[in-house]
Amino acid sequence: MRTLDNPNTSDRLARSALARDQAVLDLDSYLAARAEAATSMYTNVERVPLSALSDWYTDDATGSIRHVSGKFFSIQGVDVRIPNALVPHWDQPIILQPEVGILGILVKEINGVLHCLMQLKAEPGNYSGIQISPTVQATRSNYTRVHGGNAIPYLSYFMDRTKHRVVADVRQSEQGSWFLRKRNRNMVIEVTEDVEVVDGFHWLTIAQVNDLLGMDDMINMDTRSVLSCLPFIDMNAPGPMLGYDGFTRSQISSWTGAGAGLHSIGDLLSWITEQRAATEVTVEPMPLHKMTEWRYDGDVVSHLSARFFDVIGLLVEARGREVGRWNQPMLAARGIGLVAFLVTRVEGVLHVLVHAKAEPGIFDVAELAPTVQCVPENYADSPPASRPPFLDVVLDADPGRIKFDTIQSEEGGRFFHTRTRHVIVETDELHSHPDFRWMTPHQLTTLLQHSHYVNIQCRSLLACLRALASSTEGGA
């Protein structure tokens, strides 16, 4: 990760995380602008057989679904072996997209407060139409204009950074069970010059973005990922946060590193390395039509059990995008996923229980995942020994212990109406498991300065946890 020195960064981020009255646009007006934008910015989709996609074909040599340009992405089959996992051997389709895209948020100080330039974006897979995306959200094929469409607004700020200040710049992974070694560059760039605001873009404070995180299907996955990479907030930043007691105060001690963690960062790094060294993950390519657990009939790719996800075909017509019409395959999950943190206070410092989780698409065997990451209905009939650890602790939690609970959408360019429940549950029990460790948010943010330590689900949930620290409600 590259971060230019500025001792005031954490203080200014904290002020922005509290700033609502100083915002350029109040939240009600912004939500009204979002609703109005839906009349001129939308995608209409029609589901069609995969064989009817004119820009895609099945490669006879590899059995993969590919774009005629050779760019964008492909869908291929893989045979996966992870000994000692809940399921040690399986096959599945997976997205192969070796390009490193750019996810970037532009920030600027306005009225004495940092604002983020956020984009209203309609993706074909979005559950709720328009969602709030980063300033720039583009694959390499997109920003090099393989599709022949319009140029991407504000891209130059992220391509030529010599005149601007880099707040964050780090490559992070995507979903390791759906993408094969996919990474995106997560960036935050601060500018001081005037920026022309084009249609569909608005300046919001971090507090406003955090408030929107509390609403279902509002902040898209890429925005949540970039937000998680922001530097620490400042313990001494003035504002009502420091007047809170209990849960919120424990968060502040935890985020800033003012309170010690149960484990040192050195011990945690050693544990992660040991987990990776002790876990063997073998991923071999295989043609889609030779997968034993899936059916590919030219219409759709689906699991024989009717669980997990399907690969479907879509025709897309769009307005307010760089391209007005295209077709593509998408993954469509069956069932709403669940990602959850168990959190607890240790001597006044909030800790999060994270899982060193191996996935077939991860670059380095395993990354830190939430306490729970699964689709619960896939385990509805499973015996306790075959259910993910702590799943029942989360599902059976007392409602009074649930600090955060929203439905968030997965990225709408690759996943169709795929949604995940994000839950944060406080517990008094210091649970123990060899594949899990208690960490502070400060320690997780430290690891986020580097690639391949914290997975996308954990980053998404970490952004939600950060939002709680600037909540207007306070803690118990």
Coordinates of N, CA and C in Angstrom, one line a residue, residues 18-171:
L18 N -17.9 12.3 11.2 CA -18.9 12.9 12.1 C -19.7 14.0 11.5
A19 N -19.3 14.4 10.3 CA -19.8 15.6 9.7 C -21.1 15.3 8.9
R20 N -22.2 15.9 9.4 CA -23.4 15.8 8.7 C -23.9 17.3 8.4
D21 N -23.8 18.2 9.4 CA -24.3 19.5 9.2 C -23.5 20.3 8.1
Q22 N -22.2 19.9 8.0 CA -21.3 20.7 7.1 C -21.3 20.1 5.7
A23 N -22.1 19.1 5.4 CA -22.1 18.4 4.1 C -22.6 19.3 3.0
V24 N -22.1 19.2 1.8 CA -22.5 19.9 0.7 C -24.0 19.7 0.4
L25 N -24.5 18.5 0.6 CA -25.9 18.1 0.3 C -26.4 17.3 1.5
D26 N -27.6 17.6 2.0 CA -28.1 16.8 3.1 C -28.6 15.5 2.6
L27 N -28.7 14.5 3.5 CA -28.9 13.1 3.0 C -30.3 13.0 2.4
D28 N -31.3 13.7 2.9 CA -32.6 13.6 2.3 C -32.6 14.1 0.8
S29 N -31.9 15.2 0.6 CA -31.8 15.7 -0.8 C -31.0 14.7 -1.7
Y30 N -30.0 14.1 -1.1 CA -29.3 13.1 -1.9 C -30.1 11.9 -2.3
L31 N -30.9 11.4 -1.4 CA -31.8 10.3 -1.7 C -32.8 10.7 -2.7
A32 N -33.3 11.9 -2.6 CA -34.2 12.4 -3.6 C -33.6 12.5 -5.0
A33 N -32.3 12.9 -5.0 CA -31.5 13.0 -6.3 C -31.3 11.6 -6.9
R34 N -31.1 10.6 -6.0 CA -30.9 9.2 -6.4 C -32.2 8.7 -7.0
A35 N -33.3 9.0 -6.4 CA -34.6 8.5 -6.9 C -34.9 9.2 -8.3
E36 N -34.6 10.5 -8.4 CA -34.8 11.2 -9.7 C -33.9 10.6 -10.8
A37 N -32.7 10.2 -10.4 CA -31.7 9.7 -11.4 C -32.2 8.4 -12.0
A38 N -33.1 7.7 -11.3 CA -33.5 6.4 -11.8 C -34.3 6.6 -13.1
T39 N -34.8 7.8 -13.4 CA -35.6 8.0 -14.7 C -34.7 8.1 -15.9
S40 N -33.4 8.4 -15.7 CA -32.5 8.6 -16.8 C -31.3 7.7 -16.7
M41 N -31.2 6.8 -15.7 CA -30.0 6.0 -15.4 C -30.6 4.6 -15.0
Y42 N -30.5 3.6 -15.9 CA -31.1 2.3 -15.5 C -30.5 1.3 -16.5
T43 N -30.7 0.0 -16.1 CA -30.4 -1.1 -16.9 C -31.7 -2.0 -17.0
N44 N -32.0 -2.4 -18.2 CA -33.1 -3.4 -18.4 C -32.4 -4.7 -18.9
V45 N -32.8 -5.8 -18.2 CA -32.1 -7.1 -18.5 C -33.2 -8.1 -18.9
E46 N -32.8 -9.0 -19.8 CA -33.6 -10.1 -20.2 C -32.7 -11.3 -20.1
R47 N -33.2 -12.3 -19.3 CA -32.5 -13.6 -19.2 C -32.7 -14.4 -20.4
V48 N -31.6 -14.9 -21.0 CA -31.6 -15.7 -22.2 C -30.7 -16.9 -22.0
P49 N -30.7 -18.0 -22.8 CA -29.8 -19.1 -22.7 C -28.4 -18.6 -23.0
L50 N -27.4 -19.2 -22.3 CA -26.0 -18.9 -22.5 C -25.7 -19.0 -24.0
S51 N -26.2 -20.0 -24.7 CA -25.9 -20.2 -26.1 C -26.4 -19.1 -27.0
A52 N -27.3 -18.2 -26.5 CA -27.9 -17.1 -27.3 C -27.0 -15.8 -27.1
L53 N -26.0 -15.9 -26.3 CA -25.1 -14.7 -26.2 C -24.2 -14.5 -27.4
S54 N -24.5 -13.4 -28.1 CA -23.8 -13.3 -29.4 C -22.4 -12.9 -29.3
D55 N -22.0 -12.3 -28.2 CA -20.6 -11.9 -28.0 C -19.8 -12.9 -27.2
W56 N -20.3 -14.0 -26.9 CA -19.6 -15.0 -26.1 C -19.7 -16.4 -26.8
Y57 N -18.8 -17.3 -26.5 CA -18.8 -18.6 -27.2 C -18.1 -19.6 -26.2
T58 N -18.4 -20.9 -26.4 CA -17.8 -21.9 -25.7 C -16.5 -22.4 -26.4
D59 N -15.4 -22.2 -25.8 CA -14.1 -22.6 -26.4 C -14.0 -24.1 -26.4
D60 N -13.9 -24.7 -27.6 CA -13.8 -26.2 -27.8 C -12.6 -26.8 -27.1
A61 N -11.5 -26.0 -27.1 CA -10.3 -26.5 -26.5 C -10.3 -26.6 -25.0
T62 N -10.9 -25.6 -24.4 CA -10.9 -25.6 -22.9 C -12.2 -25.8 -22.2
G63 N -13.3 -25.7 -23.0 CA -14.6 -25.9 -22.5 C -15.1 -24.7 -21.7
S64 N -14.4 -23.5 -21.8 CA -14.7 -22.3 -21.1 C -15.6 -21.4 -21.9
I65 N -16.4 -20.6 -21.2 CA -17.2 -19.5 -21.9 C -16.4 -18.3 -22.0
R66 N -16.2 -17.8 -23.2 CA -15.2 -16.6 -23.4 C -15.9 -15.5 -24.2
H67 N -15.4 -14.3 -24.1 CA -15.8 -13.2 -24.9 C -15.0 -13.2 -26.2
V68 N -15.7 -12.8 -27.3 CA -15.1 -12.9 -28.6 C -13.8 -12.0 -28.8
S69 N -13.7 -11.0 -27.9 CA -12.6 -10.1 -28.0 C -11.4 -10.7 -27.3
G70 N -11.6 -11.8 -26.5 CA -10.5 -12.3 -25.7 C -10.2 -11.5 -24.4
K71 N -11.1 -10.5 -24.2 CA -10.9 -9.6 -23.0 C -12.0 -9.9 -22.0
F72 N -12.2 -8.9 -21.1 CA -13.2 -9.0 -20.0 C -12.9 -10.2 -19.1
F73 N -13.7 -11.2 -19.2 CA -13.5 -12.4 -18.3 C -14.0 -13.6 -19.0
S74 N -13.8 -14.8 -18.4 CA -14.3 -16.0 -18.9 C -14.8 -16.8 -17.7
I75 N -15.7 -17.8 -18.0 CA -16.2 -18.8 -17.0 C -15.6 -20.1 -17.3
Q76 N -14.9 -20.7 -16.4 CA -14.3 -22.0 -16.6 C -14.6 -22.9 -15.4
G77 N -14.4 -24.2 -15.7 CA -14.6 -25.2 -14.6 C -13.3 -25.4 -13.9
V78 N -13.4 -25.7 -12.6 CA -12.2 -26.1 -11.8 C -12.5 -27.3 -10.9
D79 N -11.5 -28.1 -10.7 CA -11.5 -29.2 -9.7 C -10.7 -28.8 -8.5
V80 N -11.4 -28.8 -7.3 CA -10.8 -28.3 -6.1 C -10.6 -29.3 -5.1
R81 N -9.4 -29.3 -4.4 CA -9.1 -30.2 -3.3 C -8.5 -29.4 -2.2
I82 N -9.2 -29.5 -1.0 CA -8.7 -28.9 0.2 C -8.8 -29.9 1.3
P83 N -7.8 -30.7 1.5 CA -7.9 -31.8 2.6 C -8.2 -31.1 3.9
N84 N -9.0 -31.8 4.7 CA -9.4 -31.4 6.1 C -10.4 -30.3 6.1
A85 N -10.9 -29.8 4.9 CA -12.0 -28.8 4.9 C -13.3 -29.5 5.2
L86 N -14.3 -28.7 5.4 CA -15.7 -29.3 5.6 C -16.0 -30.2 4.4
V87 N -15.7 -29.7 3.2 CA -15.9 -30.4 2.0 C -14.5 -30.5 1.4
P88 N -13.8 -31.7 1.4 CA -12.4 -31.7 0.9 C -12.2 -31.8 -0.6
H89 N -13.3 -32.1 -1.4 CA -13.1 -32.2 -2.8 C -14.4 -31.9 -3.5
W90 N -14.4 -31.0 -4.5 CA -15.5 -30.7 -5.3 C -15.1 -30.1 -6.7
D91 N -16.0 -29.9 -7.6 CA -15.8 -29.1 -8.8 C -16.8 -28.0 -8.9
Q92 N -16.5 -27.0 -9.7 CA -17.4 -25.9 -9.8 C -17.0 -25.0 -11.0
P93 N -18.0 -24.1 -11.5 CA -17.6 -23.0 -12.4 C -16.9 -21.9 -11.6
I94 N -16.1 -21.1 -12.2 CA -15.5 -20.0 -11.5 C -15.2 -18.9 -12.6
I95 N -15.1 -17.7 -12.2 CA -14.8 -16.6 -13.1 C -13.3 -16.3 -13.1
L96 N -12.8 -16.3 -14.4 CA -11.4 -16.0 -14.6 C -11.3 -14.6 -15.2
Q97 N -10.7 -13.7 -14.4 CA -10.6 -12.3 -14.9 C -9.2 -11.8 -14.4
P98 N -8.2 -12.1 -15.1 CA -6.8 -11.8 -14.7 C -6.5 -10.3 -14.6
E99 N -7.3 -9.5 -15.3 CA -7.1 -8.0 -15.3 C -7.2 -7.4 -13.9
V100 N -6.4 -6.5 -13.5 CA -6.5 -5.7 -12.3 C -7.3 -4.4 -12.5
G101 N -8.5 -4.3 -12.0 CA -9.3 -3.1 -12.2 C -8.9 -2.0 -11.2
I102 N -9.6 -0.9 -11.4 CA -9.4 0.3 -10.5 C -10.7 0.5 -9.8
L103 N -10.7 0.6 -8.5 CA -11.8 1.0 -7.6 C -11.2 2.2 -6.9
G104 N -11.7 3.4 -7.2 CA -11.1 4.6 -6.6 C -12.1 5.6 -6.2
I105 N -11.8 6.2 -5.0 CA -12.7 7.3 -4.5 C -11.8 8.6 -4.4
L106 N -12.4 9.7 -5.0 CA -11.8 11.0 -5.0 C -12.2 11.7 -3.8
V107 N -11.3 12.3 -3.0 CA -11.8 13.1 -1.8 C -11.2 14.5 -1.9
K108 N -12.0 15.4 -1.3 CA -11.6 16.8 -1.4 C -12.2 17.5 -0.1
E109 N -11.4 18.4 0.4 CA -11.9 19.2 1.6 C -12.8 20.3 1.1
I110 N -14.1 20.3 1.6 CA -15.1 21.3 1.3 C -15.7 21.7 2.6
N111 N -15.8 23.0 2.7 CA -16.4 23.6 4.0 C -15.6 23.1 5.2
G112 N -14.3 22.9 5.0 CA -13.4 22.4 6.1 C -13.6 20.9 6.4
V113 N -14.3 20.2 5.6 CA -14.5 18.8 5.9 C -14.3 17.9 4.6
L114 N -13.6 16.8 4.8 CA -13.3 15.9 3.6 C -14.7 15.3 3.1
H115 N -14.8 15.4 1.8 CA -16.0 14.8 1.1 C -15.5 13.8 0.1
C116 N -16.3 12.8 -0.1 CA -16.0 11.8 -1.1 C -16.9 12.0 -2.3
L117 N -16.3 11.9 -3.5 CA -17.1 12.0 -4.8 C -17.6 10.6 -5.1
M118 N -18.9 10.5 -4.9 CA -19.6 9.2 -5.1 C -20.4 9.1 -6.3
Q119 N -20.5 8.0 -7.0 CA -21.2 7.8 -8.2 C -22.4 7.0 -8.1
L120 N -23.5 7.5 -8.6 CA -24.7 6.7 -8.8 C -24.6 5.8 -10.0
K121 N -24.7 4.5 -9.8 CA -24.4 3.6 -10.9 C -25.4 2.5 -10.9
A122 N -25.9 2.3 -12.2 CA -26.9 1.2 -12.4 C -26.1 0.1 -13.0
E123 N -26.1 -1.1 -12.3 CA -25.4 -2.3 -12.9 C -26.5 -3.3 -13.2
P124 N -26.3 -4.1 -14.2 CA -27.4 -5.0 -14.6 C -27.7 -6.1 -13.5
G125 N -26.8 -6.4 -12.6 CA -27.1 -7.3 -11.6 C -27.6 -6.7 -10.3
N126 N -27.7 -5.4 -10.2 CA -28.1 -4.8 -9.0 C -29.5 -5.2 -8.6
Y127 N -29.7 -5.5 -7.3 CA -31.0 -5.9 -6.8 C -32.0 -4.7 -6.8
S128 N -31.4 -3.5 -6.5 CA -32.3 -2.3 -6.3 C -32.1 -1.2 -7.3
G129 N -31.6 -1.6 -8.5 CA -31.4 -0.6 -9.5 C -30.1 0.2 -9.3
I130 N -30.2 1.5 -8.9 CA -29.1 2.3 -8.7 C -28.5 2.1 -7.3
Q131 N -27.1 1.9 -7.3 CA -26.4 1.9 -6.0 C -25.3 2.9 -6.1
I132 N -24.7 3.1 -4.9 CA -23.7 4.1 -4.8 C -22.3 3.5 -4.9
S133 N -21.6 3.9 -5.9 CA -20.3 3.2 -6.2 C -19.2 4.2 -6.0
P134 N -17.9 3.8 -6.1 CA -16.8 4.7 -6.0 C -16.8 5.7 -7.2
T135 N -15.9 6.7 -7.1 CA -15.8 7.6 -8.2 C -15.5 6.9 -9.5
V136 N -14.5 6.0 -9.4 CA -14.2 5.1 -10.6 C -14.3 3.7 -10.2
Q137 N -15.0 2.9 -11.0 CA -15.1 1.5 -10.9 C -15.0 0.9 -12.2
A138 N -13.8 0.3 -12.6 CA -13.6 -0.1 -13.9 C -12.6 -1.2 -14.0
T139 N -12.9 -2.2 -14.9 CA -11.9 -3.2 -15.2 C -10.9 -2.5 -16.2
R140 N -9.8 -3.2 -16.5 CA -8.8 -2.7 -17.5 C -9.5 -2.7 -18.9
S141 N -10.3 -3.7 -19.2 CA -10.9 -3.7 -20.5 C -11.9 -2.5 -20.6
N142 N -12.5 -2.2 -19.5 CA -13.4 -1.0 -19.5 C -12.6 0.3 -19.8
Y143 N -11.6 0.5 -18.9 CA -10.9 1.8 -19.0 C -10.0 1.9 -20.3
T144 N -9.7 0.8 -20.9 CA -9.0 0.9 -22.2 C -10.0 0.9 -23.3
R145 N -11.3 0.8 -23.0 CA -12.4 1.0 -23.9 C -12.4 -0.1 -25.0
V146 N -12.2 -1.3 -24.6 CA -12.4 -2.5 -25.5 C -13.8 -2.5 -26.0
H147 N -14.7 -2.1 -25.2 CA -16.2 -2.1 -25.6 C -16.5 -1.0 -26.5
G148 N -15.6 -0.1 -26.8 CA -15.9 1.0 -27.8 C -16.8 2.1 -27.2
G149 N -17.0 2.1 -25.9 CA -17.9 3.1 -25.3 C -17.2 4.4 -24.9
N150 N -17.9 5.2 -24.2 CA -17.4 6.5 -23.8 C -16.3 6.4 -22.7
A151 N -15.5 7.4 -22.6 CA -14.4 7.5 -21.6 C -15.0 7.5 -20.2
I152 N -14.3 7.0 -19.3 CA -14.7 6.9 -17.9 C -14.4 8.2 -17.2
P153 N -15.4 8.9 -16.6 CA -15.1 10.2 -15.9 C -14.1 10.0 -14.7
Y154 N -13.2 11.0 -14.6 CA -12.3 11.1 -13.4 C -11.2 10.1 -13.4
L155 N -11.1 9.2 -14.5 CA -10.1 8.2 -14.5 C -8.7 8.8 -14.4
S156 N -8.5 10.0 -15.0 CA -7.1 10.6 -15.0 C -6.6 10.8 -13.7
Y157 N -7.4 11.1 -12.7 CA -6.9 11.4 -11.3 C -6.2 10.1 -10.7
F158 N -6.7 9.0 -11.2 CA -6.1 7.7 -10.6 C -5.0 7.1 -11.5
M159 N -5.0 7.6 -12.7 CA -3.9 7.1 -13.6 C -2.6 8.0 -13.5
D160 N -2.8 9.3 -13.3 CA -1.7 10.2 -13.1 C -1.8 10.8 -11.7
R161 N -1.1 10.3 -10.8 CA -1.2 10.7 -9.4 C -0.2 11.7 -8.9
T162 N 0.7 12.2 -9.9 CA 1.8 13.0 -9.5 C 1.4 14.4 -8.9
K163 N 0.2 14.9 -9.3 CA -0.2 16.2 -8.8 C -1.2 16.1 -7.6
H164 N -1.4 14.9 -7.1 CA -2.4 14.7 -6.1 C -1.8 13.9 -5.0
R165 N -2.6 13.8 -3.8 CA -2.1 13.1 -2.7 C -2.8 11.7 -2.6
V166 N -1.9 10.7 -2.5 CA -2.4 9.3 -2.4 C -2.7 9.0 -0.9
V167 N -4.0 8.8 -0.6 CA -4.4 8.4 0.8 C -4.3 6.9 1.0
A168 N -4.7 6.2 0.0 CA -4.6 4.7 0.0 C -4.4 4.2 -1.4
D169 N -3.7 3.1 -1.5 CA -3.4 2.5 -2.8 C -2.9 1.1 -2.6
V170 N -3.8 0.1 -2.7 CA -3.4 -1.3 -2.4 C -4.3 -2.3 -3.3
R171 N -3.7 -3.3 -3.7 CA -4.4 -4.4 -4.5 C -5.1 -5.3 -3.5

